[in-house]
Tab-separated table of C-alpha atoms and ligand atoms in Angstrom:
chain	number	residue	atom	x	y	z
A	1	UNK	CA	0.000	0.000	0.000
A	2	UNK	CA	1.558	3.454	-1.092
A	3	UNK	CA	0.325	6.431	0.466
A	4	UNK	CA	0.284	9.620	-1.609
A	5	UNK	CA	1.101	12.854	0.851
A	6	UNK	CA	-0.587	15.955	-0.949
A	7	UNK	CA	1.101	19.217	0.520
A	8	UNK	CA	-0.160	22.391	-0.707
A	9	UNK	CA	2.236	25.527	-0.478
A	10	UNK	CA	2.332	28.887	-1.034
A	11	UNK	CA	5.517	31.232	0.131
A	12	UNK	CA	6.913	28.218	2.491
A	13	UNK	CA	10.479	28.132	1.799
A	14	UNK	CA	11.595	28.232	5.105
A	15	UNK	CA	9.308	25.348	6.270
A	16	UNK	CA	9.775	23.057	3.444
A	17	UNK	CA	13.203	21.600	4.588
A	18	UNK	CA	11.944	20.543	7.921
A	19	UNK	CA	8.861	19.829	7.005
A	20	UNK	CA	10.104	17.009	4.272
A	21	UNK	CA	13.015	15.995	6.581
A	22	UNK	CA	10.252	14.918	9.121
A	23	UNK	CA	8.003	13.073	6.840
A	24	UNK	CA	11.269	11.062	5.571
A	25	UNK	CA	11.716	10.324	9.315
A	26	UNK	CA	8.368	9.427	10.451
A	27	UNK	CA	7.553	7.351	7.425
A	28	UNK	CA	11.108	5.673	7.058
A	29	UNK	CA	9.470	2.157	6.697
A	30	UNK	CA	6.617	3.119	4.109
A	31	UNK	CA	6.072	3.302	0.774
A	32	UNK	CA	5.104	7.130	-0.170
A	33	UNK	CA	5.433	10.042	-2.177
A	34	UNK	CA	5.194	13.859	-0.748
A	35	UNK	CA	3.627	15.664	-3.630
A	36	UNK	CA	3.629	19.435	-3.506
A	37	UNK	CA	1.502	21.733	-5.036
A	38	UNK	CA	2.898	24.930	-5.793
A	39	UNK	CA	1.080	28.140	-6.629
A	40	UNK	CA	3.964	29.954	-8.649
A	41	UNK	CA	5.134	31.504	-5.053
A	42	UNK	CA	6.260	34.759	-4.738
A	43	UNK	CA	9.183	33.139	-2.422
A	44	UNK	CA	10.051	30.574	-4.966
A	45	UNK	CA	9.237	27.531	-2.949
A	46	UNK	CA	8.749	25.526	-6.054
A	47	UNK	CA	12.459	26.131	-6.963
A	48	UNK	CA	13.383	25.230	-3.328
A	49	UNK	CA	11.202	21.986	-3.769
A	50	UNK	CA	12.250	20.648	-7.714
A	51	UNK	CA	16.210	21.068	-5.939
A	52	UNK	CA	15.403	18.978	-2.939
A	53	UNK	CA	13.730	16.503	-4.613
A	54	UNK	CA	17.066	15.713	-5.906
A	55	UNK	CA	18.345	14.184	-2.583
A	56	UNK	CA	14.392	12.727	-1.515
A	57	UNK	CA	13.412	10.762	-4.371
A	58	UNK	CA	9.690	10.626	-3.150
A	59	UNK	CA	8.844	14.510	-3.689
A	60	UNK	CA	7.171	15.402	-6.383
A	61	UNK	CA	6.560	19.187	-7.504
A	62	UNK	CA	3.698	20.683	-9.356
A	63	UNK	CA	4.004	24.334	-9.897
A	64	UNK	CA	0.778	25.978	-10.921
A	65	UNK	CA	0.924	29.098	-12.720
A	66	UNK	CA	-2.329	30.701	-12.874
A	67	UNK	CA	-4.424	29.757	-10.561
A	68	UNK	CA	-4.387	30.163	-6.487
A	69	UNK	CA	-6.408	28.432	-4.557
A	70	UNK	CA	-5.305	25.721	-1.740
A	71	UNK	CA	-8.819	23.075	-2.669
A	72	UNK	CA	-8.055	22.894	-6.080
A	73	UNK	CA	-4.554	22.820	-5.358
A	74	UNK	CA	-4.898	19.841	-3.382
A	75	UNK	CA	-7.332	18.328	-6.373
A	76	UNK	CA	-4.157	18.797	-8.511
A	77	UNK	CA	-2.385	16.882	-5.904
A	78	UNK	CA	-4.908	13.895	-6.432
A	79	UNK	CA	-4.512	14.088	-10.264
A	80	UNK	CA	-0.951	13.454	-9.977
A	81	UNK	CA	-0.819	11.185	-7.142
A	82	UNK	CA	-0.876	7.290	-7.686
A	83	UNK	CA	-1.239	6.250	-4.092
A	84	UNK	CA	-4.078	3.783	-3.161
A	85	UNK	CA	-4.410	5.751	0.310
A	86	UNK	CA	-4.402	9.754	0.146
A	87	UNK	CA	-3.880	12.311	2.595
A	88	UNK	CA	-3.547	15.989	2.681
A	89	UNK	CA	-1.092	18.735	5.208
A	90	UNK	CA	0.145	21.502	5.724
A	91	UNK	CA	3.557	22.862	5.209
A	92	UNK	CA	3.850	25.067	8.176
A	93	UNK	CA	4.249	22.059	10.696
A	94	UNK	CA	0.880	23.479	12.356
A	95	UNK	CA	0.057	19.482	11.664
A	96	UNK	CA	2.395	16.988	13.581
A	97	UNK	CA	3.762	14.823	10.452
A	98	UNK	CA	3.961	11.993	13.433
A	99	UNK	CA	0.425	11.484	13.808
A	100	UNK	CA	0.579	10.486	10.346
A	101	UNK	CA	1.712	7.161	10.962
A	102	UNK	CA	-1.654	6.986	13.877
A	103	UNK	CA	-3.957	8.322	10.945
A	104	UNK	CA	-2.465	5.227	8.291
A	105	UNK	CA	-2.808	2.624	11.329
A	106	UNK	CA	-6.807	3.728	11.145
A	107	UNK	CA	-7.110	3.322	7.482
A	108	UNK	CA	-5.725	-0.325	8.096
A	109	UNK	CA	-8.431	-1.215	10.821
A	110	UNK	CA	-10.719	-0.306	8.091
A	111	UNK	CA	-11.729	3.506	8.402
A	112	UNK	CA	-12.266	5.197	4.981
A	113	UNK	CA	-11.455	8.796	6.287
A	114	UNK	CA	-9.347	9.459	9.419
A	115	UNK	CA	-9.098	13.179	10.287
A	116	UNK	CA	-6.673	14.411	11.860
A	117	UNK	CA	-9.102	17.164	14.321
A	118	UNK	CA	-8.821	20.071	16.927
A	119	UNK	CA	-12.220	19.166	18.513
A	120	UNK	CA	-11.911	15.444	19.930
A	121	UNK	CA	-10.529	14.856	23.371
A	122	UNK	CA	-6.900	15.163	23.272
A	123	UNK	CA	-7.318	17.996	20.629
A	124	UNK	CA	-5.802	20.956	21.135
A	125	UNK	CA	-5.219	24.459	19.559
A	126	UNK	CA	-1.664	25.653	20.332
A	127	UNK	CA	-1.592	29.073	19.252
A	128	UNK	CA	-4.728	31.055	18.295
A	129	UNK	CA	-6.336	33.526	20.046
A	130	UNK	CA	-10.156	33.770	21.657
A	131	UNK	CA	-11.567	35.337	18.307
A	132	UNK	CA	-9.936	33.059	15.501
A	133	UNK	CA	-10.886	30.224	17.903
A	134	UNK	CA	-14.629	31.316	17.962
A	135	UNK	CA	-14.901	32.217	14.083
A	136	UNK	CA	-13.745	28.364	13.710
A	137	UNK	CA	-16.099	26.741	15.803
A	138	UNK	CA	-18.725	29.396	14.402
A	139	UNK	CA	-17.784	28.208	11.200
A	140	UNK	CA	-17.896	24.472	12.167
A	141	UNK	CA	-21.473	25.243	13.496
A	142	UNK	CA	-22.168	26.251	10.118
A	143	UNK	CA	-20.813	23.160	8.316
A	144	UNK	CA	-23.445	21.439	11.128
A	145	UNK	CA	-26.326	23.054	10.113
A	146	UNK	CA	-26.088	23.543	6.120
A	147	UNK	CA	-24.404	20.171	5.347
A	148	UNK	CA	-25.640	17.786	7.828
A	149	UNK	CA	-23.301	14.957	6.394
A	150	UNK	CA	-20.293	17.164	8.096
A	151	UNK	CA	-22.139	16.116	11.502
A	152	UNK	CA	-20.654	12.888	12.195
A	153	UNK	CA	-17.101	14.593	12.719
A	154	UNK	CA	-16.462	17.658	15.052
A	155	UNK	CA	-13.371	18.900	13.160
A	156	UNK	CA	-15.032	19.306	9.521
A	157	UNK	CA	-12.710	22.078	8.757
A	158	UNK	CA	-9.429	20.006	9.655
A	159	UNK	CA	-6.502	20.831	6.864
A	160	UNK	CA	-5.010	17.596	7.940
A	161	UNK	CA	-6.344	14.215	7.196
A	162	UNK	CA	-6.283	10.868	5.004
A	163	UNK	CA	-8.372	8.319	3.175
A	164	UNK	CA	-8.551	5.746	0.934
A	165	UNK	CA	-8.298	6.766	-2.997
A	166	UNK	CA	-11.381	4.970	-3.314
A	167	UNK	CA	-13.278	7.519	-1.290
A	168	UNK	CA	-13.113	10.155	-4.325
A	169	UNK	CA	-12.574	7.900	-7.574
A	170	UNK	CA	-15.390	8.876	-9.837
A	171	UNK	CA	-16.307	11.630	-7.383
A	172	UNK	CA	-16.608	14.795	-9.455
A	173	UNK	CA	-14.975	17.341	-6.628
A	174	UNK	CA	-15.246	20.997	-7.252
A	175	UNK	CA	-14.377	22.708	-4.445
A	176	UNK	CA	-13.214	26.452	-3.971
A	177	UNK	CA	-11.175	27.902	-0.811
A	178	UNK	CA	-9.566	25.779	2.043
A	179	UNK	CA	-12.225	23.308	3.072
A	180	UNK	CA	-11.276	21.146	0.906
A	181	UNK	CA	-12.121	17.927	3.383
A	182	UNK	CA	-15.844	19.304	3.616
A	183	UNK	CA	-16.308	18.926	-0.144
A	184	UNK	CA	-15.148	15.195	0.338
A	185	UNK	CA	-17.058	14.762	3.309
A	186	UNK	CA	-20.508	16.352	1.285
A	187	UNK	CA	-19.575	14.317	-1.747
A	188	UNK	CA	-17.171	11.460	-1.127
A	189	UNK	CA	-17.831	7.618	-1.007
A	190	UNK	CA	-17.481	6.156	2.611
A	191	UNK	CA	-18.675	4.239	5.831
A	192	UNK	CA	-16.995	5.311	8.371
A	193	UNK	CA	-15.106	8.338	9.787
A	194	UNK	CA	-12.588	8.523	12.236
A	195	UNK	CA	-11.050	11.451	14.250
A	196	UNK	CA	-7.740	11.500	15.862
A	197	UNK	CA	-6.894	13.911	17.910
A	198	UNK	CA	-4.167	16.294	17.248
A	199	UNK	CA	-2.189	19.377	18.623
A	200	UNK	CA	-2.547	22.101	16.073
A	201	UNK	CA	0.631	23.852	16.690
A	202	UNK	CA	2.268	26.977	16.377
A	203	UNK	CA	3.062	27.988	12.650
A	204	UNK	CA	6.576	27.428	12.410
A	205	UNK	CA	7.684	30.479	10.083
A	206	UNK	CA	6.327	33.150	7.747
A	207	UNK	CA	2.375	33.288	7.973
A	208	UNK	CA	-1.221	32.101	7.788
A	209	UNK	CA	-2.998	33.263	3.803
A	210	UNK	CA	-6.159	32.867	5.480
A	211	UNK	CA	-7.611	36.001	4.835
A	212	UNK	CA	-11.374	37.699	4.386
A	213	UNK	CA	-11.665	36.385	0.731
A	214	UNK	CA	-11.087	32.760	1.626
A	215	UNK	CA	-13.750	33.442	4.635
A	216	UNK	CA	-15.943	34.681	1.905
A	217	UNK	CA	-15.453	32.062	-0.571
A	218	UNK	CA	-15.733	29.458	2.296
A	219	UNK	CA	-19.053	30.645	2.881
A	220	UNK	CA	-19.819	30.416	-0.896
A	221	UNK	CA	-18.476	26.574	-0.975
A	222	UNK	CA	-20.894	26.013	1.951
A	223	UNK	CA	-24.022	27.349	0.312
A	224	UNK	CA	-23.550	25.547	-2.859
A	225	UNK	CA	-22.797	22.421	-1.142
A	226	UNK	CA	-26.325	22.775	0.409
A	227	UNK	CA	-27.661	23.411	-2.440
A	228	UNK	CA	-26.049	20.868	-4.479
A	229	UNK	CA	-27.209	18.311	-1.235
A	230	UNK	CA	-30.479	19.640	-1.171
A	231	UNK	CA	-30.090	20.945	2.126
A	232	UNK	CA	-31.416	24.188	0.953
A	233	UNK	CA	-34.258	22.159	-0.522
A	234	UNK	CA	-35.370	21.213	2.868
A	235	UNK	CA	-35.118	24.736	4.474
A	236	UNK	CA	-37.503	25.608	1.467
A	237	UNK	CA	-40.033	22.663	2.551
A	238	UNK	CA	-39.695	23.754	6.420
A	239	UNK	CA	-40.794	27.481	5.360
A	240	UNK	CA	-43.416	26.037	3.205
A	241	UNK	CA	-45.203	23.962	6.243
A	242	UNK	CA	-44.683	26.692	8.698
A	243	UNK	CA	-47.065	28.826	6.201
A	244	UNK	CA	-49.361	26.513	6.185
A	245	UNK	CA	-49.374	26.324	10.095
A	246	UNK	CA	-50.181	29.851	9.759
A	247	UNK	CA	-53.473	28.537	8.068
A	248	UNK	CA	-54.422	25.631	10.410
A	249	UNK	CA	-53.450	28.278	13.160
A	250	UNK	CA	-56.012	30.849	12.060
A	251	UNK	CA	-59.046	28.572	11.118
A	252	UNK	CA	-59.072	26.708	14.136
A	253	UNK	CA	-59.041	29.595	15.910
A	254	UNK	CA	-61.896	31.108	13.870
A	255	UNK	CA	-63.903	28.115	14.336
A	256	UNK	CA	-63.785	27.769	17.774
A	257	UNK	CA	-64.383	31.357	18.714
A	258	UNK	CA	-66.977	32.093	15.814
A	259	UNK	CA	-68.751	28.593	15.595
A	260	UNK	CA	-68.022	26.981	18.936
A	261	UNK	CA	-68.532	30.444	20.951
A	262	UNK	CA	-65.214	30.153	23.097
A	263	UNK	CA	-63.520	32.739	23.938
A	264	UNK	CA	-60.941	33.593	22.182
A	265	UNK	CA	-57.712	33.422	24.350
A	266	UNK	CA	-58.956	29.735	25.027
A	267	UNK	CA	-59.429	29.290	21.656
A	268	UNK	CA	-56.031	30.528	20.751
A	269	UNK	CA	-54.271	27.748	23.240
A	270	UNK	CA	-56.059	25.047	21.236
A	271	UNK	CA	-55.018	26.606	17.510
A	272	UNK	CA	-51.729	27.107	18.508
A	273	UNK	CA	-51.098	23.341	19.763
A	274	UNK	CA	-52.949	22.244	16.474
A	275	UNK	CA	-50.745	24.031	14.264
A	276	UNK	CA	-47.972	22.584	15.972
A	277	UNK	CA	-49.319	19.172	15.208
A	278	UNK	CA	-50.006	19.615	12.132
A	279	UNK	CA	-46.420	21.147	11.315
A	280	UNK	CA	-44.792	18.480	13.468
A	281	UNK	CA	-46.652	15.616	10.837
A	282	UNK	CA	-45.955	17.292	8.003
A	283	UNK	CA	-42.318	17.504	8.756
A	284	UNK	CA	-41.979	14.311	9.939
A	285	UNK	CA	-43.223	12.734	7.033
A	286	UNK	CA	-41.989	15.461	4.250
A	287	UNK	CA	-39.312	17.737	5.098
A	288	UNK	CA	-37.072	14.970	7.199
A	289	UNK	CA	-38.506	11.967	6.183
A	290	UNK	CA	-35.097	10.757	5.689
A	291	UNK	CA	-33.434	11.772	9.225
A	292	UNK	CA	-35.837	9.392	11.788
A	293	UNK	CA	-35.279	6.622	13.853
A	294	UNK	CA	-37.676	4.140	13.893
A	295	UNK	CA	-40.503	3.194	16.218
A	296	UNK	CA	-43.275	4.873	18.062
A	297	UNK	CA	-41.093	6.115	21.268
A	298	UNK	CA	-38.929	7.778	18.700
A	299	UNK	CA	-41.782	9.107	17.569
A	300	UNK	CA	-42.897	10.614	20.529
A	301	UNK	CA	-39.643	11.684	21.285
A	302	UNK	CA	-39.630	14.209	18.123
A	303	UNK	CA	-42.820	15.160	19.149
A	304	UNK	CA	-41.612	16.359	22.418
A	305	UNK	CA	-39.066	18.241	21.243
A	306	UNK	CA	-40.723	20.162	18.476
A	307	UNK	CA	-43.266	21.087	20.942
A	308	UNK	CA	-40.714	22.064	23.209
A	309	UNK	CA	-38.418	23.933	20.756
A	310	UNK	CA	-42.086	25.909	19.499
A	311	UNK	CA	-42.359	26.981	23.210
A	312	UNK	CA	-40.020	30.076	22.955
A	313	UNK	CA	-41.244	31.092	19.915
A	314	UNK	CA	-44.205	33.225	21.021
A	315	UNK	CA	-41.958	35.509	23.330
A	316	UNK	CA	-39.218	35.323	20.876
A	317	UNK	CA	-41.505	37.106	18.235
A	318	UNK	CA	-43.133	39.622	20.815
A	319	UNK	CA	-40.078	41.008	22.612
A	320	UNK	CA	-38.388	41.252	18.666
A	321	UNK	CA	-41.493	43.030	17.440
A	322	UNK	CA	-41.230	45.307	21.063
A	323	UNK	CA	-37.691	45.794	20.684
A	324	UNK	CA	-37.582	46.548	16.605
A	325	UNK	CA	-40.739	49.241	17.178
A	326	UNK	CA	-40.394	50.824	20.394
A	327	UNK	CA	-36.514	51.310	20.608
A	328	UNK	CA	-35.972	51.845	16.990
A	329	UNK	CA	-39.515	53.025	15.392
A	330	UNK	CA	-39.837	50.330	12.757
A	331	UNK	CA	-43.155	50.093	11.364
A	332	UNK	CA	-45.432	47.572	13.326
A	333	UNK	CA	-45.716	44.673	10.552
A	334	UNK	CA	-42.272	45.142	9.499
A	335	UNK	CA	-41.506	44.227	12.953
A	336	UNK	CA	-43.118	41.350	13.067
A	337	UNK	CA	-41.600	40.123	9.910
A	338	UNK	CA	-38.514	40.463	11.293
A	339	UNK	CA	-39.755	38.057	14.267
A	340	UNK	CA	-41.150	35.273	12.256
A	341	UNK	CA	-37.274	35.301	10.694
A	342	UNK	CA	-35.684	34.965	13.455
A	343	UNK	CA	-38.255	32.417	14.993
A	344	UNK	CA	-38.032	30.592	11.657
A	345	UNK	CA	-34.083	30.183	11.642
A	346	UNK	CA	-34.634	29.211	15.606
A	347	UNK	CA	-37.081	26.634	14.809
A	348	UNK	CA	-35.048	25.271	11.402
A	349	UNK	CA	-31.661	24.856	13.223
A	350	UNK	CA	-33.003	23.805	17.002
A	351	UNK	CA	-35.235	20.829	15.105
A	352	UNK	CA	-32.680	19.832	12.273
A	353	UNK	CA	-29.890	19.867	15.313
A	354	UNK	CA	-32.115	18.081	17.825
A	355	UNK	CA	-34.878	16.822	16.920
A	356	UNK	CA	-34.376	15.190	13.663
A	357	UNK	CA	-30.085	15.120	13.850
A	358	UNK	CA	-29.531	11.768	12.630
A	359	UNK	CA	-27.905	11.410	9.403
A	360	UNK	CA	-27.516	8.464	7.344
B	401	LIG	N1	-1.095	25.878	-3.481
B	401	LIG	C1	-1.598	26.730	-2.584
B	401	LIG	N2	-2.350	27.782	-3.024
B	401	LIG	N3	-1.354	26.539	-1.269
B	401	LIG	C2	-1.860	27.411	-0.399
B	401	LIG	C3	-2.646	28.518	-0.776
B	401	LIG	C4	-2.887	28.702	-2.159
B	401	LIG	O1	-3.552	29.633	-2.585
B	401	LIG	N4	-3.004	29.205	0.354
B	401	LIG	C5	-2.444	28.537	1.387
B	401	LIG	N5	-1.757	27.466	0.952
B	401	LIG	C6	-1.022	26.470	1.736
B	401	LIG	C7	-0.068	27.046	2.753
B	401	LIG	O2	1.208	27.249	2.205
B	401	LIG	C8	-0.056	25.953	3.811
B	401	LIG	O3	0.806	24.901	3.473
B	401	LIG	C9	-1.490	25.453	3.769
B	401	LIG	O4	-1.981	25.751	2.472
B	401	LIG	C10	-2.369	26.091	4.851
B	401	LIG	O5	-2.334	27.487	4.717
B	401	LIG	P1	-2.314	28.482	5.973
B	401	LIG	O6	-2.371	29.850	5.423
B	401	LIG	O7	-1.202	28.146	6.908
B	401	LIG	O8	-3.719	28.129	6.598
B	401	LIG	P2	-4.201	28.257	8.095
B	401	LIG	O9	-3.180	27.756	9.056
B	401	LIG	O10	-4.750	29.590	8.310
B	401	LIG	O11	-5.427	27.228	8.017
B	401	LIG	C11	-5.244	25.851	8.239
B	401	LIG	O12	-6.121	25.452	9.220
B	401	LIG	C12	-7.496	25.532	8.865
B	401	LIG	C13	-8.319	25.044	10.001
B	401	LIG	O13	-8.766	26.092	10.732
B	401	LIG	C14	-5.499	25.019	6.975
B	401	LIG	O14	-5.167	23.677	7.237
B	401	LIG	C15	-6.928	25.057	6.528
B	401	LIG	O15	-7.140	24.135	5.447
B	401	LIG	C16	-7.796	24.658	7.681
B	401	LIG	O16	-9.169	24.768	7.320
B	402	LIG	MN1	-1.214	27.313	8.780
């Protein structure tokens, strides 16, 4: 079995050296080749990498002239690669080439993906500070919610991480930014997932690319990946039942107050609960029809937590319409559009992340 390492770079120089010396080291007694990816670097580190591939037979060097981008870097890595297990790093040594050798001993027990990830016990972030640390697991939260395949790992986002070729052969992968493993995760071929945890250490010189227009453009992959997984599909469906709630909401309480003669507050307790019924159903059996566990206490089990995530929703939308009219004079019905938003993305993400959250 040969591994293929794909290693994409841009202005490393100064790591490369150690970084290959350590791979030869940690993966003295296996078959592999250390491909990097070069995107025509101001710095040159393609001419650093074609000389040192002189002395380490097993580097390869692809130097890309006009395009930059680390996904499709790492794609180019794949196209060049003839490895039957793949994996992907960084050049900085922010990923301990050590663990490698851990991540290869999963693939042999028979995982298809091993990541190597921040958020299992044992994880750890060396350097970053409160905010970067927040927009990541912000960002992770994200991956949760719009790609619910991305749920059965917590480090999604992980730069680091190996599988078997298999996993992406005849996988059509178009992915644009750095989250390059969240395009395999949405698209790839596989069973099962595992997570090792690693330190994520301290870059070792020059510094991180990550910038606004890779934040931007990772929140472009995302989107399309929903759409393309028909996540956005089901946000569409959830929007569509919720209007008809309105409906069920409003002649129920109609009919009791006008037909049946109650008054109308009681009334109201009963149309509510009813159109919480009759959004739970429809949900159940058309917007996540394919995210349940069987059998009736499962059943009921949904049930109570729809009814309990609706519970906030009626002070959620009058405190929002308060706030939005009173403290900032927006017009009344505006207001209250602005509610049934919010309430809407509170009731999507609490029921897609609790109350139907399997996948698969
Ligand atoms: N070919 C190529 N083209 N390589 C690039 C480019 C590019 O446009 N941009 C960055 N790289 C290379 C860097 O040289 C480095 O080897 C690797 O990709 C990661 O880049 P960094 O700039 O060091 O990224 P980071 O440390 O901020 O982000 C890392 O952690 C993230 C997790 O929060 C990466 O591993 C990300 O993929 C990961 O999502
Ligand atoms: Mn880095």
């Amino acid at each position: 079995m040969k591994i293929s390492i794909v290693v994409p770079t841009y202005n490393e120089r100064e790591n490369l050296p150690l970084l290959i010396k350590k791979i030869n080291d940690v993966l003295k007694e296996i078959d592999f080749e250390l491909i990097i990816v070069d995107d025509d670097s101001p710095d040159k580190t393609w001419e650093l990498a074609q000389q040192m591939a002189k002395d380490y037979p097993f580097v390869k060097v692809i130097r890309r002239i006009n395009e930059k981008d680390l996904a499709t870097a790492v794609l180019e890595g794949f196209r060049n690669s003839d490895g039957d297990i793949l994996a992907v790093m960084d050049a900085d040594l922010q990923h301990p080439p050590e663990k490698l050798i851990d991540m290869l001993d999963g693939i042999k027990k028979g995982a298809d993906i091993v990541i190597g990830s921040r958020y299992v016990e044992g994880g750890e972030i060396e350097e970053w500070g409160a905010i970067r640390k927040f927009y990541s697991k912000f960002a992770t939260l994200l991956a949760h919610i719009f790609l619910p395949r991305s749920r059965i790992v917590k480090d999604p986002m992980s730069g680091f991480f190996m599988l078997k070729r298999k996993v992406i052969e005849n996988v059509e992968l178009d992915p644009i930014g750095y989250k390059i493993l969240l395009e395999i995760l949405a698209k790839g071929k596989y069973d099962r997932v595992e997570e090792e945890p690693i330190k994520f250490r301290k870059r070792e010189k020059g510094k991180s690319s990550l910038n606004l227009t890779n934040q931007i453009k990772y929140l472009r992959h995302l989107l399309r990946l929903s759409w393309e997984t028909k996540e956005i599909h089901r946000m569409l469906k959830f929007a569509f039942v919720g209007l008809t709630g309105v409906f069920v909401n409003l002649g129920i309480l109609w009919a009791l107050t006008d037909i049946a003669g109650i008054y109308y507050l009681l009334s109201a307790i009963f149309s509510i609960e009813a159109s919480i019924l009759s959004n739970f159903l429809l949900n159940d059996i058309w917007t996540f029809k394919d995210r349940k566990e069987k059998g009736v206490k499962e059943w009921l089990k949904r049930l109570a937590k729809f009814n309990l995530i609706s519970l906030p929703a009626f002070p959620m939308q009058l405190s929002i319409m308060g706030i939005l009219k009173e403290l900032f004079g927006v017009y009344y019905l505006l207001a209250a559009l602005a509610g049934i938003l919010v309430v809407f993305i509170w009731n999507f993400v609490a029921n897609s992340l609790w109350t139907w959250r399997k996948v698969q």
